[in-house]
């Protein structure tokens, strides 16, 4: 505990060290602690006011989270002020409209203060927390002594009890048999009742509890974008069915050789990406979008396809860049890389920004048919569904069972006419039904 007299002595010593000049040292008022003041009530002010002088305090700011993101919300505080952390430990978790960011400790030390609480909104570049980098805990702790083994219980001598002689049976005379009594006549049955009793309705009610949770910023942003798409675009959906038999046969025939050469499994998504890329180049209007600010149509000469990937935090849509230059193996490698990043929670904002067309595969969850919603500012989205064996008529007129999939294309009718939308979806279905067309570019 510091008294006013001791603080004055410290100031005098600092003046002598400086060189005897008339240098004034301003002592903060919060350091003038009398002997009667409680140290517990002053220790936080002392630490924050004198920490730049007495210990190396590092101030951590809110990191940059993307070009279009200026703020985030604190959603989790894994550590508390006073806790020791190691380098790269997560101290604060921020959530933005598009991605969650873990703010980590740059080096080992002790967290002094966190400048915010859960649900607080912090801006990029603002102070987030302070830490003392000299206060590092000693990781070498003496091994605890093993507890002594419990004493072995010595069994006590059991007293030997001599068996007693068996009791002598007592002879009794046999009782006389009872006299048979005449059974009484049964009472007449009651008259049938005309009323039927039912259990109370409340007897079948279980627990009727409700639970409320706050929507995350990411979920709020997704909801707003989906509603904006409905309010802005003139969405129309067209359907087509495709025979998956030939593609499944090609995959089954070459999947082992494909994995041995390229180091990645051959799936169906690469075929749909390549088929969609070829169809987008055939119909450039599907790859364009409407600039509402200038009332112009922007035609893009490149193809960036967004692929929906499931993650523990929800559905994310990373983008495959320049699909017109990618091979089947390149598509499969990139999708596998994005899937691993989504599971690890390391997807960056740049991985999900942009995109000229989207493919959503609801078939992995068993969806038979659905109408996907546009991902603005894109003008079209392709929906894949589950493959089911159905009875179809082949070219010879015979009814056969074939693996069939329903395809759905939702497009913005302001830009894409019905003829272009149907032609686009039909082109994809034909390329999937006959994969040789992808090789011949027809």
Short mmCIF file of C-alpha atoms in Angstrom, two decimals:
data_model
loop_
_atom_site.label_atom_id
_atom_site.label_comp_id
_atom_site.label_asym_id
_atom_site.label_seq_id
_atom_site.Cartn_x
_atom_site.Cartn_y
_atom_site.Cartn_z
CA UNK A 1 0.00 0.00 0.00
CA UNK A 2 1.50 3.40 -1.06
CA UNK A 3 1.19 6.49 1.12
CA UNK A 4 1.46 10.07 -0.05
CA UNK A 5 4.86 10.42 1.65
CA UNK A 6 6.30 7.40 -0.18
CA UNK A 7 5.05 8.65 -3.54
CA UNK A 8 6.79 11.95 -2.89
CA UNK A 9 10.05 10.14 -2.16
CA UNK A 10 9.77 8.25 -5.42
CA UNK A 11 9.22 11.51 -7.31
CA UNK A 12 12.29 13.08 -5.66
CA UNK A 13 14.44 10.12 -6.66
CA UNK A 14 13.23 10.38 -10.27
CA UNK A 15 14.17 14.07 -10.26
CA UNK A 16 17.70 13.24 -9.12
CA UNK A 17 18.12 10.56 -11.75
CA UNK A 18 17.14 12.98 -14.51
CA UNK A 19 20.18 15.12 -13.68
CA UNK A 20 19.27 17.61 -11.05
CA UNK A 21 17.45 19.87 -13.43
CA UNK A 22 14.21 21.53 -12.51
CA UNK A 23 12.08 18.90 -14.22
CA UNK A 24 8.62 18.68 -12.83
CA UNK A 25 7.09 15.23 -12.51
CA UNK A 26 3.33 15.22 -12.39
CA UNK A 27 2.07 12.53 -10.10
CA UNK A 28 -1.40 11.26 -11.00
CA UNK A 29 -4.02 11.96 -8.42
CA UNK A 30 -5.05 8.32 -8.31
CA UNK A 31 -1.57 7.47 -6.92
CA UNK A 32 -2.11 9.66 -3.85
CA UNK A 33 -3.41 6.80 -1.76
CA UNK A 34 -3.68 7.29 1.94
CA UNK A 35 -3.06 4.54 4.42
CA UNK A 36 -6.77 4.31 5.08
CA UNK A 37 -7.74 3.70 1.43
CA UNK A 38 -8.50 0.20 0.27
CA UNK A 39 -5.96 -1.20 -2.13
CA UNK A 40 -8.63 -3.37 -3.64
CA UNK A 41 -10.60 -0.31 -4.80
CA UNK A 42 -7.51 1.39 -6.32
CA UNK A 43 -5.57 -1.42 -7.95
CA UNK A 44 -7.28 -1.20 -11.36
CA UNK A 45 -6.62 2.56 -11.62
CA UNK A 46 -3.01 2.07 -10.59
CA UNK A 47 -2.48 -0.67 -13.16
CA UNK A 48 -3.96 1.32 -16.04
CA UNK A 49 -2.31 4.63 -15.12
CA UNK A 50 1.20 3.40 -14.39
CA UNK A 51 1.37 0.35 -16.62
CA UNK A 52 3.17 2.20 -19.45
CA UNK A 53 5.88 3.18 -16.91
CA UNK A 54 6.27 0.02 -14.87
CA UNK A 55 5.52 -2.86 -17.25
CA UNK A 56 5.38 -3.46 -21.03
CA UNK A 57 1.67 -3.29 -21.79
CA UNK A 58 0.63 -4.15 -25.34
CA UNK A 59 -2.60 -2.72 -26.70
CA UNK A 60 -4.42 -4.96 -29.19
CA UNK A 61 -6.77 -3.31 -31.66
CA UNK A 62 -9.73 -4.67 -33.63
CA UNK A 63 -8.16 -6.18 -36.80
CA UNK A 64 -9.25 -5.51 -40.34
CA UNK A 65 -11.95 -7.98 -41.41
CA UNK A 66 -12.43 -7.06 -45.06
CA UNK A 67 -12.73 -4.04 -47.30
CA UNK A 68 -16.48 -3.63 -46.82
CA UNK A 69 -16.59 -4.39 -43.06
CA UNK A 70 -16.11 -1.54 -40.60
CA UNK A 71 -17.40 -3.06 -37.36
CA UNK A 72 -18.11 -6.32 -35.58
CA UNK A 73 -19.95 -7.67 -32.56
CA UNK A 74 -18.28 -9.37 -29.59
CA UNK A 75 -19.94 -12.79 -29.34
CA UNK A 76 -17.57 -14.67 -27.02
CA UNK A 77 -14.84 -13.94 -24.45
CA UNK A 78 -12.93 -17.20 -23.87
CA UNK A 79 -10.63 -15.55 -21.30
CA UNK A 80 -11.21 -13.01 -18.54
CA UNK A 81 -9.04 -10.13 -17.27
CA UNK A 82 -6.26 -11.54 -15.15
CA UNK A 83 -5.99 -14.85 -17.05
CA UNK A 84 -2.69 -15.94 -18.55
CA UNK A 85 -2.62 -16.77 -22.25
CA UNK A 86 -0.09 -18.31 -24.59
CA UNK A 87 0.82 -17.06 -28.04
CA UNK A 88 -1.99 -17.50 -30.61
CA UNK A 89 -4.66 -18.14 -27.94
CA UNK A 90 -8.13 -16.79 -28.75
CA UNK A 91 -8.98 -13.83 -26.50
CA UNK A 92 -12.04 -12.30 -28.23
CA UNK A 93 -14.39 -13.71 -30.90
CA UNK A 94 -15.96 -11.14 -33.24
CA UNK A 95 -18.82 -11.74 -35.64
CA UNK A 96 -19.55 -9.67 -38.73
CA UNK A 97 -22.21 -9.80 -41.40
CA UNK A 98 -20.27 -12.40 -43.37
CA UNK A 99 -17.65 -14.14 -41.24
CA UNK A 100 -16.53 -14.78 -37.65
CA UNK A 101 -13.06 -13.58 -36.63
CA UNK A 102 -10.93 -14.91 -33.77
CA UNK A 103 -8.74 -12.18 -32.25
CA UNK A 104 -5.70 -13.99 -30.86
CA UNK A 105 -2.94 -13.07 -28.46
CA UNK A 106 0.24 -12.05 -30.37
CA UNK A 107 2.46 -13.49 -27.62
CA UNK A 108 2.31 -15.03 -24.18
CA UNK A 109 1.35 -12.88 -21.22
CA UNK A 110 -1.51 -11.89 -18.93
CA UNK A 111 -4.71 -10.16 -20.05
CA UNK A 112 -5.09 -6.95 -18.07
CA UNK A 113 -8.32 -5.54 -19.43
CA UNK A 114 -10.89 -6.28 -22.15
CA UNK A 115 -12.42 -3.08 -23.46
CA UNK A 116 -15.85 -4.46 -24.19
CA UNK A 117 -18.52 -6.95 -23.23
CA UNK A 118 -20.50 -9.59 -25.09
CA UNK A 119 -22.90 -8.06 -27.66
CA UNK A 120 -20.90 -4.82 -27.80
CA UNK A 121 -20.23 -3.41 -31.28
CA UNK A 122 -16.58 -2.45 -31.89
CA UNK A 123 -15.12 -0.64 -34.88
CA UNK A 124 -12.09 -1.72 -36.87
CA UNK A 125 -8.94 -0.10 -35.46
CA UNK A 126 -10.40 0.62 -32.00
CA UNK A 127 -8.76 -0.66 -28.79
CA UNK A 128 -9.92 -4.16 -27.90
CA UNK A 129 -7.83 -5.46 -24.98
CA UNK A 130 -4.59 -4.84 -23.06
CA UNK A 131 -2.07 -7.45 -22.02
CA UNK A 132 1.18 -7.58 -20.04
CA UNK A 133 3.76 -9.48 -22.08
CA UNK A 134 6.23 -9.79 -19.15
CA UNK A 135 3.81 -11.59 -16.86
CA UNK A 136 4.35 -15.07 -18.33
CA UNK A 137 3.40 -18.04 -16.14
CA UNK A 138 6.02 -20.64 -15.33
CA UNK A 139 4.98 -23.74 -17.21
CA UNK A 140 7.41 -25.98 -15.29
CA UNK A 141 5.47 -26.95 -12.22
CA UNK A 142 6.77 -29.52 -9.77
CA UNK A 143 5.20 -32.87 -10.13
CA UNK A 144 2.69 -33.52 -7.45
CA UNK A 145 3.56 -36.23 -5.05
CA UNK A 146 1.66 -39.39 -5.50
CA UNK A 147 -0.75 -39.99 -2.65
CA UNK A 148 0.29 -42.79 -0.33
CA UNK A 149 -1.39 -46.08 -1.03
CA UNK A 150 -4.35 -46.79 1.18
CA UNK A 151 -3.59 -49.14 4.06
CA UNK A 152 -4.39 -52.71 3.37
CA UNK A 153 -7.33 -53.83 5.40
CA UNK A 154 -6.44 -56.79 7.62
CA UNK A 155 -9.30 -59.20 7.72
CA UNK A 156 -10.44 -59.90 11.26
CA UNK A 157 -10.81 -63.37 12.58
CA UNK A 158 -14.25 -64.68 12.16
CA UNK A 159 -15.65 -66.37 15.16
CA UNK A 160 -16.31 -70.03 14.65
CA UNK A 161 -19.81 -70.98 15.58
CA UNK A 162 -20.45 -74.62 16.24
CA UNK A 163 -23.45 -75.93 14.37
CA UNK A 164 -26.34 -76.65 16.64
CA UNK A 165 -28.01 -79.98 16.66
CA UNK A 166 -31.05 -80.26 14.41
CA UNK A 167 -34.34 -79.81 16.28
CA UNK A 168 -36.31 -82.90 17.12
CA UNK A 169 -39.45 -83.05 15.03
CA UNK A 170 -42.64 -82.86 17.01
CA UNK A 171 -45.28 -85.32 16.07
CA UNK A 172 -48.72 -83.82 15.72
CA UNK A 173 -52.00 -85.47 15.03
CA UNK A 174 -53.50 -84.92 11.56
CA UNK A 175 -56.39 -82.42 11.61
CA UNK A 176 -59.80 -83.49 10.55
CA UNK A 177 -60.85 -82.44 7.02
CA UNK A 178 -63.21 -79.43 6.98
CA UNK A 179 -66.77 -79.87 5.98
CA UNK A 180 -67.63 -78.75 2.43
CA UNK A 181 -69.70 -75.56 2.40
CA UNK A 182 -72.17 -74.69 -0.30
CA UNK A 183 -70.73 -71.80 -2.41
CA UNK A 184 -72.92 -68.69 -2.44
CA UNK A 185 -74.61 -67.75 -5.67
CA UNK A 186 -72.82 -64.93 -7.64
CA UNK A 187 -74.45 -61.48 -7.54
CA UNK A 188 -76.30 -60.36 -10.68
CA UNK A 189 -74.18 -58.27 -13.13
CA UNK A 190 -74.69 -54.48 -12.99
CA UNK A 191 -76.75 -52.94 -15.78
CA UNK A 192 -74.65 -51.54 -18.70
CA UNK A 193 -73.89 -47.83 -18.43
CA UNK A 194 -74.77 -45.56 -21.33
CA UNK A 195 -72.05 -42.95 -20.49
CA UNK A 196 -68.34 -43.45 -21.48
CA UNK A 197 -65.68 -41.70 -19.38
CA UNK A 198 -62.80 -39.97 -21.24
CA UNK A 199 -59.51 -38.81 -19.73
CA UNK A 200 -58.94 -35.11 -19.33
CA UNK A 201 -57.27 -33.32 -22.27
CA UNK A 202 -54.61 -31.93 -19.94
CA UNK A 203 -53.46 -35.48 -19.16
CA UNK A 204 -51.76 -35.72 -22.60
CA UNK A 205 -49.93 -32.39 -22.44
CA UNK A 206 -46.18 -32.54 -21.89
CA UNK A 207 -43.77 -29.71 -21.29
CA UNK A 208 -44.71 -26.57 -23.22
CA UNK A 209 -41.58 -24.49 -22.76
CA UNK A 210 -40.13 -21.96 -25.21
CA UNK A 211 -36.58 -20.81 -25.73
CA UNK A 212 -35.35 -17.56 -27.29
CA UNK A 213 -31.89 -17.00 -28.74
CA UNK A 214 -30.47 -13.89 -30.31
CA UNK A 215 -29.93 -13.95 -34.07
CA UNK A 216 -26.28 -13.72 -35.04
CA UNK A 217 -25.10 -10.93 -37.30
CA UNK A 218 -24.39 -13.47 -40.03
CA UNK A 219 -27.93 -14.87 -39.84
CA UNK A 220 -29.41 -11.35 -39.83
CA UNK A 221 -27.37 -10.47 -42.92
CA UNK A 222 -28.41 -13.65 -44.74
CA UNK A 223 -32.07 -13.00 -43.92
CA UNK A 224 -31.83 -9.41 -45.15
CA UNK A 225 -30.15 -10.41 -48.42
CA UNK A 226 -32.70 -13.13 -49.14
CA UNK A 227 -35.57 -10.72 -48.53
CA UNK A 228 -33.90 -8.07 -50.68
CA UNK A 229 -33.62 -10.63 -53.49
CA UNK A 230 -37.35 -11.29 -53.32
CA UNK A 231 -38.18 -7.59 -53.25
CA UNK A 232 -35.80 -6.57 -56.05
CA UNK A 233 -35.56 -9.36 -58.64
CA UNK A 234 -38.39 -10.80 -60.69
CA UNK A 235 -37.55 -14.40 -59.86
CA UNK A 236 -38.84 -17.24 -62.02
CA UNK A 237 -37.98 -20.95 -61.70
CA UNK A 238 -37.91 -23.55 -64.45
CA UNK A 239 -37.36 -27.29 -64.00
CA UNK A 240 -35.69 -30.07 -65.97
CA UNK A 241 -34.88 -33.70 -65.31
CA UNK A 242 -31.60 -35.34 -66.26
CA UNK A 243 -30.53 -38.98 -66.64
CA UNK A 244 -27.50 -39.49 -64.38
CA UNK A 245 -26.77 -43.03 -65.64
CA UNK A 246 -23.93 -42.21 -68.06
CA UNK A 247 -22.18 -39.83 -65.66
CA UNK A 248 -22.43 -42.36 -62.83
CA UNK A 249 -20.97 -45.02 -65.12
CA UNK A 250 -18.02 -42.80 -66.07
CA UNK A 251 -17.37 -41.94 -62.43
CA UNK A 252 -17.54 -45.57 -61.34
CA UNK A 253 -15.17 -46.60 -64.14
CA UNK A 254 -12.45 -43.99 -63.65
CA UNK A 255 -12.73 -42.85 -60.01
CA UNK A 256 -9.81 -44.99 -58.78
CA UNK A 257 -7.48 -43.93 -61.59
CA UNK A 258 -8.57 -40.31 -61.12
CA UNK A 259 -7.79 -40.36 -57.40
CA UNK A 260 -4.47 -42.15 -57.96
CA UNK A 261 -3.31 -39.55 -60.47
CA UNK A 262 -4.73 -36.33 -59.02
CA UNK A 263 -4.89 -37.18 -55.32
CA UNK A 264 -8.55 -36.20 -54.98
CA UNK A 265 -11.85 -38.05 -55.34
CA UNK A 266 -13.96 -37.67 -58.46
CA UNK A 267 -17.43 -36.38 -57.64
CA UNK A 268 -20.46 -35.11 -59.52
CA UNK A 269 -19.91 -31.45 -58.64
CA UNK A 270 -16.99 -31.03 -61.05
CA UNK A 271 -19.16 -32.20 -63.95
CA UNK A 272 -21.93 -29.74 -63.06
CA UNK A 273 -19.41 -26.90 -62.69
CA UNK A 274 -17.92 -27.61 -66.12
CA UNK A 275 -21.37 -28.02 -67.70
CA UNK A 276 -22.57 -24.76 -66.14
CA UNK A 277 -19.42 -22.96 -67.29
CA UNK A 278 -19.95 -24.08 -70.88
CA UNK A 279 -23.64 -23.08 -70.77
CA UNK A 280 -22.77 -19.64 -69.32
CA UNK A 281 -20.38 -19.04 -72.19
CA UNK A 282 -23.08 -20.05 -74.66
CA UNK A 283 -25.66 -17.67 -73.08
CA UNK A 284 -23.80 -14.59 -71.73
CA UNK A 285 -27.01 -13.00 -70.41
CA UNK A 286 -27.21 -15.59 -67.63
CA UNK A 287 -23.69 -14.57 -66.54
CA UNK A 288 -24.58 -10.86 -66.47
CA UNK A 289 -26.33 -8.71 -63.86
CA UNK A 290 -28.39 -5.54 -63.65
CA UNK A 291 -26.72 -2.48 -62.13
CA UNK A 292 -29.72 -0.78 -60.51
CA UNK A 293 -27.73 2.36 -59.69
CA UNK A 294 -27.00 3.15 -63.35
CA UNK A 295 -29.75 1.09 -65.04
CA UNK A 296 -27.13 -0.80 -67.04
CA UNK A 297 -26.53 -4.48 -67.83
CA UNK A 298 -23.01 -5.63 -66.98
CA UNK A 299 -21.76 -8.58 -69.04
CA UNK A 300 -18.83 -10.45 -67.48
CA UNK A 301 -16.28 -12.21 -69.66
CA UNK A 302 -15.19 -14.55 -66.87
CA UNK A 303 -17.02 -17.28 -64.95
CA UNK A 304 -16.85 -17.36 -61.14
CA UNK A 305 -19.14 -20.03 -59.71
CA UNK A 306 -20.21 -19.99 -56.07
CA UNK A 307 -20.61 -23.46 -54.55
CA UNK A 308 -22.62 -23.92 -51.37
CA UNK A 309 -20.66 -25.79 -48.66
CA UNK A 310 -22.00 -26.85 -45.24
CA UNK A 311 -20.03 -25.74 -42.17
CA UNK A 312 -20.57 -26.06 -38.40
CA UNK A 313 -21.69 -22.41 -38.31
CA UNK A 314 -24.07 -22.67 -41.24
CA UNK A 315 -24.05 -22.67 -45.01
CA UNK A 316 -21.17 -20.81 -46.65
CA UNK A 317 -20.70 -20.10 -50.35
CA UNK A 318 -17.02 -19.97 -51.44
CA UNK A 319 -16.24 -18.98 -55.02
CA UNK A 320 -14.38 -20.93 -57.71
CA UNK A 321 -12.49 -18.29 -59.71
CA UNK A 322 -12.14 -18.44 -63.52
CA UNK A 323 -13.84 -21.81 -63.97
CA UNK A 324 -13.36 -21.53 -67.74
CA UNK A 325 -9.65 -22.29 -67.19
CA UNK A 326 -10.09 -25.09 -64.65
CA UNK A 327 -10.04 -28.83 -65.28
CA UNK A 328 -12.10 -31.48 -63.51
CA UNK A 329 -9.21 -32.11 -61.11
CA UNK A 330 -8.79 -28.39 -60.40
CA UNK A 331 -12.47 -28.09 -59.52
CA UNK A 332 -12.39 -31.10 -57.20
CA UNK A 333 -9.21 -29.89 -55.45
CA UNK A 334 -10.60 -26.41 -54.89
CA UNK A 335 -13.92 -27.69 -53.54
CA UNK A 336 -12.08 -30.06 -51.17
CA UNK A 337 -9.88 -27.19 -49.96
CA UNK A 338 -12.89 -24.96 -49.28
CA UNK A 339 -14.68 -27.79 -47.51
CA UNK A 340 -11.73 -28.31 -45.16
CA UNK A 341 -11.49 -24.58 -44.45
CA UNK A 342 -15.23 -24.44 -43.72
CA UNK A 343 -14.94 -27.28 -41.20
CA UNK A 344 -11.90 -25.64 -39.56
CA UNK A 345 -13.54 -22.22 -39.53
CA UNK A 346 -10.68 -20.62 -41.49
CA UNK A 347 -12.60 -19.39 -44.54
CA UNK A 348 -11.59 -15.81 -45.35
CA UNK A 349 -13.95 -13.12 -46.52
CA UNK A 350 -12.20 -12.99 -49.90
CA UNK A 351 -13.00 -16.69 -50.40
CA UNK A 352 -16.74 -15.92 -50.35
CA UNK A 353 -16.92 -12.56 -52.12
CA UNK A 354 -17.93 -12.17 -55.74
CA UNK A 355 -19.34 -14.89 -57.95
CA UNK A 356 -21.30 -14.69 -61.19
CA UNK A 357 -23.39 -17.88 -60.80
CA UNK A 358 -24.30 -20.21 -57.92
CA UNK A 359 -24.78 -23.98 -57.67
CA UNK A 360 -26.71 -25.28 -54.64
CA UNK A 361 -26.73 -29.04 -54.06
CA UNK A 362 -29.68 -29.84 -51.84
CA UNK A 363 -29.52 -33.46 -52.96
CA UNK A 364 -26.86 -34.26 -50.36
CA UNK A 365 -29.58 -33.74 -47.74
CA UNK A 366 -32.18 -35.77 -49.64
CA UNK A 367 -34.11 -32.94 -51.28
CA UNK A 368 -36.18 -34.20 -54.21
CA UNK A 369 -37.19 -30.81 -55.63
CA UNK A 370 -36.99 -27.18 -54.59
CA UNK A 371 -36.85 -23.58 -55.81
CA UNK A 372 -33.56 -21.88 -54.95
CA UNK A 373 -33.39 -18.15 -54.21
CA UNK A 374 -31.06 -15.80 -56.06
CA UNK A 375 -27.81 -14.64 -54.51
CA UNK A 376 -27.71 -10.92 -55.42
CA UNK A 377 -26.34 -9.39 -57.56
CA UNK A 378 -26.23 -12.67 -59.51
CA UNK A 379 -28.96 -13.29 -62.05
CA UNK A 380 -29.34 -17.08 -61.84
CA UNK A 381 -28.83 -20.03 -59.52
CA UNK A 382 -28.86 -23.78 -60.27
CA UNK A 383 -30.41 -26.21 -57.80
CA UNK A 384 -29.32 -29.86 -57.77
CA UNK A 385 -31.41 -32.51 -56.06
CA UNK A 386 -31.31 -36.15 -55.04
CA UNK A 387 -30.86 -38.90 -57.63
CA UNK A 388 -33.73 -41.43 -57.52
CA UNK A 389 -34.52 -44.51 -59.58
CA UNK A 390 -37.64 -43.75 -61.65
CA UNK A 391 -39.49 -45.40 -64.48
CA UNK A 392 -38.77 -43.66 -67.80
CA UNK A 393 -39.30 -44.46 -71.45
CA UNK A 394 -36.05 -45.00 -73.38
CA UNK A 395 -35.41 -44.25 -77.05
CA UNK A 396 -36.76 -47.70 -78.03
CA UNK A 397 -40.09 -47.12 -76.30
CA UNK A 398 -39.39 -49.46 -73.41
CA UNK A 399 -40.15 -48.54 -69.81
CA UNK A 400 -36.93 -48.89 -67.83
CA UNK A 401 -35.68 -47.80 -64.41
CA UNK A 402 -33.06 -45.05 -64.64
CA UNK A 403 -31.30 -42.82 -62.04
CA UNK A 404 -32.96 -39.45 -62.54
CA UNK A 405 -32.32 -36.04 -60.98
CA UNK A 406 -34.50 -32.93 -61.01
CA UNK A 407 -32.72 -29.68 -61.85
CA UNK A 408 -34.12 -26.24 -61.00
CA UNK A 409 -32.98 -22.90 -62.38
CA UNK A 410 -34.13 -19.67 -60.74
CA UNK A 411 -33.33 -16.58 -62.79
CA UNK A 412 -34.04 -12.86 -62.82
CA UNK A 413 -36.77 -12.33 -65.40
CA UNK A 414 -35.85 -8.64 -65.71
CA UNK A 415 -32.70 -9.67 -67.57
CA UNK A 416 -33.18 -13.28 -68.72
CA UNK A 417 -36.08 -14.18 -70.98
CA UNK A 418 -37.88 -17.49 -70.70
CA UNK A 419 -36.29 -18.79 -73.89
CA UNK A 420 -32.78 -18.12 -72.58
CA UNK A 421 -33.54 -19.61 -69.17
CA UNK A 422 -35.01 -22.82 -70.55
CA UNK A 423 -32.25 -23.15 -73.18
CA UNK A 424 -29.59 -22.67 -70.52
CA UNK A 425 -31.00 -25.37 -68.22
CA UNK A 426 -31.57 -27.74 -71.14
CA UNK A 427 -27.92 -27.32 -72.20
CA UNK A 428 -26.72 -28.32 -68.73
CA UNK A 429 -29.00 -31.37 -68.67
CA UNK A 430 -27.79 -32.56 -72.07
CA UNK A 431 -24.13 -32.24 -71.11
CA UNK A 432 -24.69 -34.19 -67.88
CA UNK A 433 -26.72 -36.90 -69.63
CA UNK A 434 -23.94 -37.30 -72.25
CA UNK A 435 -20.58 -36.34 -70.68
CA UNK A 436 -18.78 -36.75 -74.02
CA UNK A 437 -20.27 -33.40 -75.05
CA UNK A 438 -18.10 -31.72 -72.41
CA UNK A 439 -14.98 -33.16 -74.07
CA UNK A 440 -16.09 -32.21 -77.58
CA UNK A 441 -17.31 -28.73 -76.51
CA UNK A 442 -20.70 -29.14 -78.11
#
